[in-house]
XYZ file of C-alpha atoms in Angstrom:
783
model
C 0.000 0.000 0.000
C 1.265 3.460 -0.856
C 2.615 5.520 2.013
C 0.451 8.337 3.328
C 0.981 12.017 3.973
C 0.257 11.420 7.659
C 2.953 8.770 8.076
C 5.422 11.059 6.283
C 4.835 13.816 8.830
C 5.098 11.442 11.783
C 8.339 9.865 10.526
C 9.838 13.299 9.845
C 9.092 14.461 13.397
C 10.368 11.192 14.883
C 13.619 11.558 12.929
C 14.036 15.111 14.228
C 13.572 14.008 17.844
C 15.965 11.073 17.571
C 18.603 13.059 15.670
C 18.680 15.880 18.203
C 18.277 13.879 21.435
C 21.268 15.593 23.058
C 19.552 18.997 22.755
C 16.643 18.017 25.015
C 18.355 16.815 28.186
C 16.412 19.248 30.359
C 13.140 18.342 28.638
C 13.540 14.581 29.000
C 10.093 13.854 30.402
C 8.187 15.859 27.792
C 10.216 14.410 24.919
C 9.769 10.840 26.181
C 6.001 11.380 26.295
C 6.016 12.888 22.805
C 8.014 9.940 21.416
C 5.528 7.563 23.025
C 2.649 9.473 21.460
C 4.370 9.324 18.078
C 4.547 5.550 18.389
C 0.769 5.587 18.692
C 0.415 7.808 15.658
C 2.601 5.463 13.607
C -0.117 2.857 14.013
C -2.449 5.109 12.030
C -0.419 4.631 8.850
C -3.368 3.021 7.051
C -6.001 5.443 8.312
C -5.004 8.177 5.872
C -5.475 5.808 2.934
C -8.980 4.901 4.162
C -10.191 8.414 4.922
C -12.320 8.566 1.765
C -14.572 5.901 3.239
C -15.251 7.595 6.564
C -15.697 11.237 7.478
C -14.887 10.311 11.099
C -11.529 8.852 10.130
C -10.891 11.771 7.772
C -11.469 14.342 10.520
C -9.247 12.372 12.882
C -6.435 12.175 10.332
C -6.633 15.891 9.480
C -6.523 16.836 13.157
C -3.519 14.610 13.784
C -1.685 16.092 10.785
C -2.084 19.557 12.292
C -0.831 18.308 15.666
C 2.236 16.711 14.061
C 3.080 19.883 12.118
C 2.663 21.997 15.261
C 4.937 19.651 17.219
C 7.571 19.835 14.485
C 7.418 23.652 14.563
C 7.869 23.728 18.355
C 10.794 21.292 18.393
C 12.629 22.804 15.420
C 12.180 26.370 16.699
C 13.672 25.348 20.038
C 16.690 23.741 18.316
C 17.320 26.744 16.054
C 17.054 29.285 18.861
C 19.521 27.243 20.892
C 21.972 27.204 17.973
C 21.701 30.954 17.381
C 22.119 31.613 21.112
C 25.282 29.478 21.277
C 26.899 31.322 18.354
C 26.014 34.814 19.589
C 28.566 35.307 22.346
C 30.127 38.366 20.732
C 28.615 41.517 22.182
C 28.152 43.201 18.833
C 25.604 40.543 17.907
C 23.571 40.704 21.119
C 21.293 43.541 20.034
C 20.296 41.885 16.787
C 19.540 38.668 18.703
C 17.325 40.286 21.310
C 14.226 38.655 19.854
C 15.551 35.177 20.635
C 14.696 33.808 24.065
C 14.861 30.142 24.902
C 12.351 29.614 27.704
C 12.505 25.922 28.525
C 9.429 26.107 30.726
C 7.463 27.527 27.829
C 8.722 24.758 25.507
C 7.859 22.100 28.104
C 4.357 23.533 28.415
C 3.868 23.540 24.631
C 5.036 19.919 24.337
C 2.687 18.912 27.139
C -0.126 20.588 25.231
C 0.760 18.562 22.117
C 0.595 15.304 24.103
C -2.810 16.277 25.492
C -4.117 16.993 21.985
C -2.920 13.593 20.754
C -4.536 11.812 23.708
C -7.793 13.679 23.114
C -7.907 12.699 19.433
C -7.246 9.063 20.240
C -9.805 9.071 23.064
C -12.566 11.033 21.333
C -12.284 10.081 17.678
C -11.611 6.340 17.882
C -14.504 4.215 19.085
C -13.834 2.295 22.294
C -13.780 -1.486 22.154
C -15.059 -1.884 25.719
C -14.981 -5.532 26.808
C -12.237 -6.485 24.369
C -9.903 -3.866 25.848
C -10.725 -5.044 29.366
C -9.951 -8.676 28.463
C -6.671 -7.851 26.797
C -5.500 -5.650 29.669
C -6.364 -8.530 32.039
C -4.219 -10.962 30.040
C -1.281 -8.591 30.149
C -1.488 -7.343 33.720
C -2.940 -10.271 35.683
C -1.815 -13.450 33.842
C 1.899 -13.936 34.526
C 2.091 -17.218 32.573
C 0.955 -15.620 29.296
C 3.885 -14.033 27.486
C 2.504 -13.716 23.968
C -0.913 -12.379 22.976
C -1.848 -12.335 19.281
C -4.676 -10.217 17.904
C -5.709 -11.858 14.646
C -8.371 -11.137 12.057
C -9.051 -9.886 8.559
C -7.889 -6.465 7.368
C -9.961 -3.537 8.630
C -11.507 -5.406 11.580
C -9.828 -3.094 14.103
C -6.746 -4.998 15.324
C -4.494 -1.933 15.388
C -7.138 0.257 17.010
C -7.666 -2.308 19.775
C -3.922 -2.668 20.368
C -3.551 1.095 20.470
C -6.149 1.432 23.221
C -4.378 -1.267 25.233
C -1.039 0.461 24.647
C -2.450 3.723 26.009
C -4.357 2.141 28.916
C -3.577 3.566 32.365
C -3.236 0.124 34.047
C -0.808 -1.042 31.365
C 1.325 2.080 31.742
C 1.533 1.621 35.507
C 2.234 -2.127 35.368
C 5.120 -2.120 32.892
C 8.474 -0.338 33.239
C 8.604 0.213 29.507
C 6.011 0.039 26.717
C 7.127 -0.097 23.075
C 5.198 -0.007 19.812
C 6.947 -1.280 16.672
C 5.254 -1.191 13.289
C 6.625 -4.227 11.434
C 4.623 -4.593 8.164
C 5.594 -6.878 5.273
C 9.033 -5.397 4.585
C 11.217 -5.477 7.684
C 14.600 -6.699 8.895
C 15.404 -8.421 12.146
C 18.054 -5.793 12.875
C 15.516 -2.988 12.388
C 12.962 -4.557 14.764
C 15.520 -5.402 17.460
C 17.220 -2.018 17.132
C 13.917 -0.153 17.397
C 12.895 -2.055 20.543
C 16.312 -1.526 22.150
C 16.352 2.175 21.335
C 12.869 2.836 22.696
C 13.215 0.726 25.841
C 16.700 1.830 26.847
C 17.381 5.553 27.063
C 21.127 4.841 26.967
C 20.842 3.431 23.433
C 20.666 6.295 20.927
C 20.224 5.932 17.161
C 23.943 6.166 16.315
C 24.916 3.605 18.935
C 22.255 1.133 17.816
C 22.979 1.537 14.093
C 26.630 0.565 14.672
C 25.759 -2.685 16.482
C 25.826 -6.100 14.840
C 22.794 -8.395 15.103
C 24.574 -10.442 17.781
C 25.269 -7.323 19.835
C 21.664 -6.189 19.448
C 20.424 -9.597 20.546
C 22.687 -9.686 23.638
C 21.776 -6.153 24.742
C 18.082 -6.742 24.148
C 18.169 -9.991 26.135
C 19.811 -8.245 29.117
C 17.327 -5.386 28.939
C 14.282 -7.678 28.880
C 15.714 -9.784 31.725
C 15.971 -6.772 34.033
C 12.841 -4.819 33.092
C 9.152 -5.590 33.048
C 8.337 -4.640 29.469
C 5.476 -4.779 26.989
C 6.296 -4.924 23.280
C 3.539 -4.515 20.701
C 4.446 -5.633 17.175
C 1.875 -4.160 14.826
C 1.097 -5.573 11.370
C 3.018 -8.858 11.657
C 3.021 -11.016 8.541
C 5.526 -13.783 9.149
C 4.623 -14.851 12.715
C 1.427 -16.888 12.775
C -0.756 -17.820 15.755
C 0.406 -17.996 19.356
C 3.007 -20.740 18.809
C 5.523 -18.439 17.121
C 5.789 -20.537 13.981
C 7.715 -18.957 11.161
C 6.974 -19.125 7.448
C 9.990 -18.490 5.210
C 9.740 -17.942 1.464
C 12.938 -18.348 -0.525
C 14.224 -19.518 -3.890
C 17.041 -21.300 -2.052
C 16.135 -24.449 -0.079
C 19.352 -24.016 1.943
C 18.010 -20.823 3.537
C 15.189 -22.731 5.232
C 17.394 -25.665 6.259
C 19.925 -23.263 7.773
C 17.199 -21.740 9.969
C 15.841 -25.145 11.078
C 17.181 -28.484 9.770
C 13.893 -30.177 10.764
C 11.662 -27.766 8.886
C 9.123 -28.839 6.291
C 10.063 -27.926 2.717
C 6.883 -27.150 0.810
C 7.138 -26.741 -2.952
C 4.063 -25.253 -4.637
C 3.252 -26.819 -7.975
C 4.141 -24.714 -11.031
C 1.388 -23.466 -13.315
C 0.459 -25.696 -16.231
C 0.393 -24.117 -19.727
C -3.421 -24.057 -19.512
C -3.304 -22.243 -16.148
C -0.753 -19.716 -17.471
C -3.040 -18.967 -20.409
C -5.967 -18.508 -18.012
C -3.982 -16.038 -15.858
C -2.863 -14.042 -18.911
C -6.424 -14.025 -20.222
C -7.744 -12.782 -16.866
C -5.141 -9.989 -16.827
C -6.179 -9.018 -20.345
C -9.864 -8.920 -19.362
C -9.085 -6.950 -16.192
C -7.084 -4.475 -18.275
C -9.947 -4.034 -20.742
C -12.390 -3.327 -17.910
C -10.062 -0.670 -16.477
C -9.601 0.961 -19.888
C -13.393 1.426 -20.096
C -13.096 3.834 -17.157
C -10.634 5.928 -19.194
C -13.406 7.132 -21.503
C -11.171 6.819 -24.610
C -9.083 9.690 -23.253
C -5.405 9.201 -24.238
C -4.134 10.911 -21.063
C -6.105 8.585 -18.772
C -4.974 5.505 -20.744
C -1.322 6.613 -20.558
C -1.591 7.309 -16.816
C -3.219 3.916 -16.248
C -0.420 2.305 -18.264
C 2.188 4.060 -16.139
C 0.399 2.869 -13.005
C 0.226 -0.769 -14.158
C 3.797 -0.830 -15.491
C 5.134 -1.658 -12.028
C 2.352 -4.161 -11.199
C 3.293 -7.649 -12.367
C 0.698 -10.062 -10.979
C -2.979 -10.702 -11.585
C -3.692 -9.912 -7.926
C -2.061 -6.484 -8.259
C -4.047 -5.701 -11.416
C -7.257 -6.766 -9.685
C -6.427 -4.537 -6.721
C -6.038 -1.522 -9.022
C -9.286 -2.455 -10.787
C -11.131 -2.825 -7.473
C -9.821 0.529 -6.242
C -11.192 2.261 -9.338
C -14.485 0.425 -8.930
C -14.720 1.307 -5.246
C -14.811 5.003 -6.088
C -17.560 4.519 -8.662
C -19.785 2.123 -6.697
C -19.341 4.044 -3.464
C -20.264 7.270 -5.204
C -17.072 8.867 -3.930
C -16.258 12.388 -4.946
C -13.651 15.028 -4.367
C -14.880 17.289 -1.588
C -18.489 16.601 -2.493
C -18.022 17.052 -6.253
C -19.169 14.167 -8.413
C -16.748 13.661 -11.280
C -16.323 11.167 -14.084
C -14.617 7.785 -13.913
C -11.746 9.252 -15.944
C -10.826 11.463 -13.002
C -10.970 8.468 -10.683
C -8.327 6.754 -12.809
C -6.157 9.877 -12.550
C -6.904 10.126 -8.826
C -5.789 6.534 -8.289
C -2.463 7.305 -9.976
C -1.889 9.871 -7.198
C -2.869 7.454 -4.425
C -0.354 4.894 -5.706
C 2.572 7.337 -5.559
C 5.251 6.827 -2.891
C 4.994 9.471 -0.194
C 7.872 11.700 -1.316
C 6.365 11.896 -4.820
C 2.950 12.799 -3.385
C 4.470 15.895 -1.801
C 6.424 16.724 -4.956
C 3.315 16.324 -7.114
C 1.106 18.446 -4.838
C 3.743 21.190 -4.893
C 3.052 21.657 -8.601
C -0.332 23.190 -7.713
C 1.502 26.408 -6.822
C 1.802 27.210 -10.518
C -0.881 28.440 -12.888
C -2.296 26.498 -15.832
C 0.168 25.996 -18.720
C 2.948 27.431 -16.549
C 6.413 26.257 -17.620
C 7.752 25.353 -14.179
C 11.473 25.991 -13.703
C 12.786 22.668 -12.356
C 15.898 24.287 -10.870
C 13.824 26.605 -8.678
C 11.369 23.807 -7.971
C 14.202 21.630 -6.668
C 15.045 24.276 -4.058
C 11.391 24.705 -3.070
C 11.285 20.958 -2.403
C 14.592 20.987 -0.538
C 13.555 23.989 1.582
C 10.565 22.038 2.872
C 12.726 18.931 3.333
C 10.655 16.779 1.004
C 13.743 14.825 -0.052
C 15.124 13.373 3.192
C 18.868 13.875 3.615
C 19.352 10.102 3.642
C 18.137 10.044 0.013
C 20.972 12.299 -1.171
C 23.876 9.822 -0.917
C 26.221 12.311 -2.572
C 23.686 13.545 -5.149
C 22.931 17.259 -5.399
C 19.556 18.878 -4.758
C 19.178 19.246 -8.529
C 20.046 15.589 -9.177
C 17.384 14.475 -6.709
C 14.794 16.728 -8.376
C 15.610 15.326 -11.819
C 15.084 11.835 -10.432
C 11.678 12.787 -9.017
C 10.597 14.464 -12.255
C 11.696 11.393 -14.210
C 9.578 9.128 -11.994
C 6.495 11.302 -12.546
C 7.166 11.511 -16.295
C 7.311 7.705 -16.465
C 3.915 7.602 -14.757
C 2.617 10.112 -17.350
C 1.626 12.505 -14.562
C 4.009 15.294 -15.594
C 5.019 16.575 -19.040
C 8.746 17.158 -19.498
C 11.745 16.197 -21.622
C 15.439 16.205 -20.873
C 17.311 19.106 -22.484
C 19.655 17.967 -25.268
C 22.453 20.242 -24.005
C 22.302 19.696 -20.249
C 20.645 16.250 -20.060
C 18.427 17.739 -17.344
C 14.715 18.443 -17.075
C 14.778 22.245 -17.398
C 11.002 22.825 -17.206
C 7.923 20.719 -16.545
C 4.154 21.128 -16.882
C 0.902 19.495 -15.856
C -1.781 18.421 -18.317
C -4.929 20.459 -17.569
C -6.909 17.393 -16.381
C -4.037 16.171 -14.226
C -3.762 19.665 -12.784
C -7.454 19.476 -11.834
C -6.732 16.293 -9.885
C -3.700 17.947 -8.314
C -5.757 20.983 -7.251
C -8.533 18.831 -5.811
C -6.105 16.711 -3.805
C -4.248 19.807 -2.562
C -7.564 21.289 -1.416
C -8.573 18.023 0.238
C -5.247 17.817 2.103
C -5.263 21.574 2.881
C -1.822 21.493 1.267
C -1.966 24.914 -0.391
C -4.112 28.022 -0.697
C -4.123 29.976 -3.960
C -5.308 33.590 -3.845
C -5.796 36.290 -6.456
C -6.788 39.188 -4.191
C -4.594 39.427 -1.115
C -6.403 42.425 0.324
C -9.288 40.174 1.323
C -7.522 36.830 1.640
C -7.552 34.957 4.916
C -4.689 32.486 4.786
C -5.701 29.109 6.239
C -3.135 26.754 4.745
C 0.538 26.460 5.655
C 1.410 27.348 2.046
C 0.222 30.396 0.130
C 0.585 31.114 -3.597
C -0.359 34.600 -4.815
C -1.059 34.798 -8.534
C 0.063 37.924 -10.311
C -2.818 40.101 -11.540
C -3.055 41.703 -14.952
C -2.936 45.174 -13.453
C 0.364 47.058 -13.595
C 0.493 47.479 -9.836
C -1.222 45.215 -7.359
C -2.990 46.431 -4.261
C -0.902 46.328 -1.071
C -1.132 43.073 0.828
C -3.121 43.314 4.006
C -2.455 41.552 7.292
C -3.027 37.871 6.550
C -2.969 36.369 10.006
C -1.608 32.867 9.838
C 1.141 32.072 12.366
C 1.608 28.609 10.830
C 2.495 29.836 7.326
C 5.546 27.978 5.963
C 5.650 29.097 2.345
C 4.786 32.289 0.442
C 5.289 32.665 -3.312
C 4.312 35.239 -5.913
C 3.628 33.336 -9.119
C 3.995 34.602 -12.675
C 4.630 32.738 -15.908
C 8.270 32.490 -16.935
C 7.577 34.098 -20.315
C 5.766 37.079 -18.786
C 7.374 40.247 -17.484
C 7.432 40.487 -13.706
C 4.562 42.587 -12.397
C 5.362 44.660 -9.355
C 3.385 43.890 -6.221
C 3.355 46.208 -3.254
C 3.833 44.337 -0.002
C 3.134 45.932 3.337
C 6.329 46.077 5.406
C 4.150 45.461 8.440
C 3.296 42.066 6.978
C 6.922 40.914 7.249
C 7.410 42.644 10.591
C 4.729 40.497 12.179
C 6.054 38.019 14.739
C 3.645 35.492 13.228
C 5.959 34.785 10.274
C 8.617 32.941 12.270
C 7.897 29.480 10.815
C 8.445 30.404 7.145
C 10.609 28.016 5.121
C 10.089 29.483 1.645
C 9.809 33.203 0.867
C 9.844 34.155 -2.811
C 9.570 37.953 -3.102
C 10.442 38.181 -6.799
C 9.309 41.550 -8.188
C 7.984 42.837 -4.854
C 8.220 46.441 -3.656
C 7.541 47.640 -0.106
C 5.483 50.734 -0.816
C 6.587 54.162 -2.026
C 10.078 55.093 -0.833
C 10.615 51.833 1.048
C 13.590 49.942 -0.342
C 14.983 48.458 2.851
C 14.153 44.908 3.760
C 12.782 45.081 7.328
C 15.048 43.837 10.119
C 12.299 41.425 11.170
C 13.410 39.193 8.271
C 15.972 37.911 10.783
C 13.143 36.428 12.844
C 12.532 33.849 10.114
C 15.099 31.444 11.525
C 13.520 28.476 9.700
C 13.958 30.159 6.301
C 15.706 28.020 3.700
C 14.686 29.766 0.460
C 14.805 33.541 -0.060
C 14.491 35.167 -3.482
C 14.648 38.924 -4.041
C 14.964 38.585 -7.810
C 13.891 41.875 -9.459
C 12.598 43.066 -6.071
C 12.853 46.777 -5.251
C 15.348 46.398 -2.418
C 18.502 48.410 -1.687
C 19.422 47.255 1.832
C 19.522 43.930 3.629
C 19.501 44.245 7.429
C 22.219 42.856 9.683
C 19.617 40.511 11.191
C 19.992 38.266 8.111
C 22.925 36.902 10.135
C 20.298 34.675 11.802
C 19.265 32.919 8.563
C 21.696 30.050 9.067
C 19.594 27.425 7.271
C 19.396 29.202 3.898
C 19.948 26.869 0.954
C 18.924 29.338 -1.775
C 19.573 33.091 -1.828
C 18.906 35.255 -4.886
C 19.991 38.888 -4.483
C 19.629 39.870 -8.138
C 17.454 42.824 -7.195
C 16.208 45.686 -9.369
C 18.470 48.595 -8.505
C 20.303 51.443 -10.212
C 22.479 52.025 -7.151
C 24.512 49.690 -4.928
C 22.746 47.007 -2.911
C 23.961 47.035 0.689
C 24.426 43.576 2.166
C 25.863 42.768 5.601
C 28.967 40.590 5.621
C 27.007 37.496 6.640
C 27.627 34.936 3.900
C 30.129 33.014 6.004
C 27.335 32.360 8.546
C 25.152 30.705 5.888
C 27.058 27.414 5.876
C 24.224 25.454 4.212
C 23.982 27.828 1.215
C 23.900 25.883 -2.055
C 22.650 28.523 -4.537
C 23.740 32.172 -4.498
C 22.945 34.830 -7.119
C 24.573 38.249 -6.706
C 24.490 41.540 -8.594
C 27.817 42.606 -10.064
C 30.336 43.416 -7.277
C 30.411 47.091 -8.305
C 26.722 47.151 -7.391
C 27.151 45.065 -4.248
C 28.292 46.882 -1.140
C 29.366 44.817 1.855
C 28.812 46.618 5.182
C 31.868 48.241 6.800
C 33.416 48.954 3.395
C 33.442 52.553 2.210
C 34.499 51.460 -1.278
C 31.686 49.027 -1.895
C 32.411 45.355 -2.433
C 36.092 44.685 -3.107
C 37.273 41.348 -4.437
C 38.940 40.633 -1.086
C 35.747 41.166 0.920
C 33.666 39.096 -1.466
C 36.313 36.350 -1.478
C 36.468 36.078 2.298
C 32.668 35.959 2.502
C 32.283 33.201 -0.077
C 35.254 31.013 0.820
C 33.463 29.511 3.850
C 30.461 28.308 1.829
C 31.463 24.666 1.432
C 28.052 23.574 0.128
C 27.723 26.283 -2.546
C 27.179 24.631 -5.935
C 25.616 27.390 -8.059
C 26.994 30.940 -8.257
C 25.722 33.701 -10.557
C 27.251 37.209 -10.760
C 25.258 39.487 -13.038
C 24.430 43.048 -13.919
C 22.287 43.575 -17.008
C 21.138 47.211 -16.982
C 22.353 48.497 -20.358
C 22.152 52.165 -19.339
C 24.685 51.631 -16.565
C 27.268 49.522 -18.387
C 29.888 52.253 -18.248
C 30.015 51.875 -14.462
C 30.805 48.158 -14.470
C 34.280 47.017 -13.568
C 35.419 43.591 -12.381
C 39.070 43.210 -13.442
C 39.599 39.623 -12.342
C 37.797 36.583 -11.037
C 38.100 35.530 -7.399
C 41.174 33.401 -6.706
C 40.423 29.688 -6.760
C 41.194 29.286 -3.052
C 38.484 31.838 -2.290
C 35.816 30.276 -4.488
C 33.565 27.621 -2.923
C 35.228 24.318 -3.799
C 31.985 22.443 -4.513
C 30.653 24.797 -7.208
C 28.980 22.870 -10.033
C 27.596 25.826 -12.024
C 28.933 29.350 -12.538
C 27.447 32.124 -14.692
C 29.236 35.424 -15.365
C 27.464 38.198 -17.247
C 28.468 41.794 -18.056
C 31.490 41.550 -15.756
C 34.150 42.929 -18.170
C 36.875 40.681 -16.789
C 40.342 41.884 -17.812
C 42.075 38.626 -16.889
C 41.357 35.255 -18.505
C 39.019 33.385 -16.076
C 39.780 29.913 -17.510
C 42.941 29.152 -15.471
C 40.965 29.716 -12.257
C 37.708 28.060 -13.329
C 39.567 25.032 -14.676
C 40.805 24.199 -11.170
C 37.296 23.838 -9.695
C 37.069 20.052 -9.556
C 33.270 19.762 -9.378
C 32.390 22.316 -12.054
C 29.853 20.925 -14.559
C 28.609 24.039 -16.365
C 30.244 27.386 -17.224
C 28.339 30.248 -18.887
C 30.349 33.324 -19.934
C 27.846 35.791 -21.369
C 27.495 39.358 -22.618
C 30.949 40.880 -22.219
C 31.793 38.871 -19.131
C 35.337 38.709 -20.591
C 36.820 41.691 -22.467
C 40.218 40.552 -23.742
C 41.295 38.926 -27.015
C 42.954 35.679 -25.845
C 41.605 32.729 -23.840
C 43.520 29.570 -22.802
C 42.118 26.253 -21.508
C 45.069 24.309 -20.085
C 45.455 20.543 -20.332
C 43.901 18.534 -17.509
C 41.547 21.338 -16.442
C 37.725 21.132 -16.268
C 37.770 17.428 -15.397
C 33.995 17.228 -14.772
C 32.726 19.891 -17.192
C 29.615 18.943 -19.169
C 28.688 22.243 -20.838
C 30.556 25.419 -21.855
C 28.570 28.345 -23.301
C 30.441 31.372 -24.667
C 27.991 34.103 -25.668
C 28.522 37.659 -26.972
C 32.203 38.019 -26.034
C 32.832 40.869 -28.462
C 36.609 41.297 -27.903
C 37.524 37.610 -27.991
C 39.706 36.644 -31.001
C 42.055 33.797 -30.107
C 41.407 30.531 -28.268
C 43.954 27.900 -27.254
C 42.670 24.517 -26.073
C 45.046 21.882 -24.722
C 44.308 18.163 -24.560
C 41.838 16.988 -21.908
C 40.148 20.290 -21.137
C 36.795 20.330 -22.933
C 33.168 19.504 -22.044
C 30.611 17.169 -23.582
C 28.705 20.131 -25.063
C 30.265 23.314 -26.474
C 28.228 26.292 -27.695
C 29.705 29.481 -29.170
C 27.164 32.196 -29.957
C 27.570 35.714 -31.372
C 31.313 36.066 -30.719
C 32.010 38.421 -33.610
C 35.844 38.507 -33.675
C 36.497 34.785 -33.273
C 37.562 33.489 -36.701
C 38.348 29.826 -36.103
C 38.101 26.962 -33.641
C 41.263 26.038 -31.732
C 43.477 23.341 -33.234
C 43.519 21.489 -29.896
C 39.817 20.716 -30.237
C 40.697 17.662 -32.352
C 42.216 15.960 -29.288
C 38.996 16.254 -27.283
C 37.541 12.758 -27.739
C 34.606 13.231 -25.333
C 33.052 16.231 -27.123
C 29.599 15.083 -28.294
C 27.801 18.286 -29.318
C 29.110 21.479 -30.933
C 26.943 24.524 -31.700
C 28.227 27.564 -33.647
C 25.468 30.201 -33.810
C 24.978 33.822 -34.936
C 28.615 34.306 -35.938
C 30.073 36.823 -38.388
C 30.666 35.318 -41.871
C 28.215 32.428 -41.425
C 29.027 31.025 -44.868
C 32.761 30.994 -44.119
C 32.214 29.118 -40.834
C 29.972 26.591 -42.556
C 32.497 25.941 -45.333
C 35.375 25.498 -42.884
C 33.530 22.971 -40.698
C 31.802 21.007 -43.481
C 33.233 17.691 -44.680
C 36.343 18.520 -46.711
C 36.644 22.005 -45.166
C 39.967 23.266 -43.776
C 38.801 22.981 -40.127
C 36.788 19.764 -40.480
C 39.633 17.735 -38.919
C 39.193 19.697 -35.672
C 35.688 18.369 -35.057
């Protein structure tokens, strides 16, 4: 069964608590209670999937989701405030940190309130089982001989609900020294089950300690723990232990596996299918497929989505399950939020329900964007990362962008998203939703309260944790009013990529509100803060959870010193609209997680405490500490101000972030060849030198440089005449566009055996270039 949004939230909170155990030593009691409550919530993993069938269950699930999100906010805020407090010993920072107070009594009270809310939901919303609970508690508390109690029955009969009430029973809690809930399910490992029990029963066994133990060590420690403590262990959703006699059923292709476990075991070999039976199974699958296709209403999109859904289902039983799920919607008269819709939409809806949990979040995030919007996958990847949709354990050395490409590819294979890999970059640059699939996405987002889309912010009352504001057609939007929502995590202003940015006036008071503290994503592209206001308010520093901040084309001239507090930023775009320097505090070295940074040209970037603006030395020292930075853009594109631009040389390689994968330079007028420096960046995959970024005649790419480079784009370098390329220094894709003085390709290009694509565009003397590079031409041997 597909994972649910509820279980995702619970697991995320559990991971946060376990990972940061050392931070909560003075809040031990409250955290222990919260962990215990989370164990209860884990047992509701199937409730979310069944909420369509019961409004009672649906209300319960929605309430628990809110509780889990609130708990996550409380815990993470506490951790972040502690971190900021610990790094603020210098007196000069104390004033800017005055808003941060870590009141442990207040945190303890809030956590206690969370536990009470969980208990109330479980008590009020789940029907009591009366006599059954009483009997089970009696077995556990009064019968010393009984060590194993099995609750058996068909799916949906209430086994988990009954066990949960026993788990939470007052007599059980008093009788046992420790009570543990472990959700086993079909896919589990012995080490996982033993490690989970050990970790939750013994406070001295943290996650790192347990993960480094062998199975033998786990077994020995668990045995000692159970010998010395009176414990109750509930194993929910067991599949391989049958009855009360602890018999084990093993399935394996290798007979030796079973004999190794027990030499006296019975080896049972099911008979293989006869040719007639195989034909019958194939025929049944064909008939089942035809019945499902009828629900697609001859719509190609629905048929393709159904095909993508069935592509990973290999057995007749799995096909029948998909068929029955479609039928259940139709027979039950199910609808989206009370709206009756056709069977075609139910096929599309089922494709969403079958997604793994991380893809459900990724898919729902696409509702932020308007119909036919070409969604920028690069920005989308940082939106996802800012809300921690990809867990860090998924990265395994891959970049945020790599993970996003993988997610997009999965959704493309399922025919839920429209996108193609770019021929030059081999990446998904943009993606879109089919209009019918977007309808499903919108309906599910509304059902999950995942996102609120507004067109008129003056009257909007934000209820969701995410808010998307669509740009109006008017030249200037009305100022945003006070949208009171202390739980808001994401705010974006949406406009189509091919449209000019429309200025929106945002009330400074809106950002100054203390209710914005939980924001993770803040995209202020094209925003202005009223007439004469060009300073970002100092209250931006209160947003200590912020991971994504874009001021692209925003009317901002000053960033406050309080941005020092934004230590979790992954993405920062400071390419503001300005005809005068943008003043930025020297805080980059504090943003150790920063992965993407876009800056205006240094001559238009003034670092605080520098009377001469931003010198190369100041910028170098600020950037050199950013070990995670992978994408750096330095740009100034205002044609009327070109005479003021001056950037004589690139930063020295030792001062550039070592993990950069992409660098774009535009209108920089470099007087020194940047290639010797760029070629030493070992992780660099893409280099774009555009629009007079280099203003000298000669460029040299030394042998052995650019070891990982995939794409080099040289555009509008008007002074460039001569290029020397040595062996082993070229990318997979090379594009030269509108470089008027360059007359020929370098001779060394013929030694570059890995070059796959070469584009020569908009050059002077097009015919001459074509003749030279055509078969038999004087430069043909170079390519």
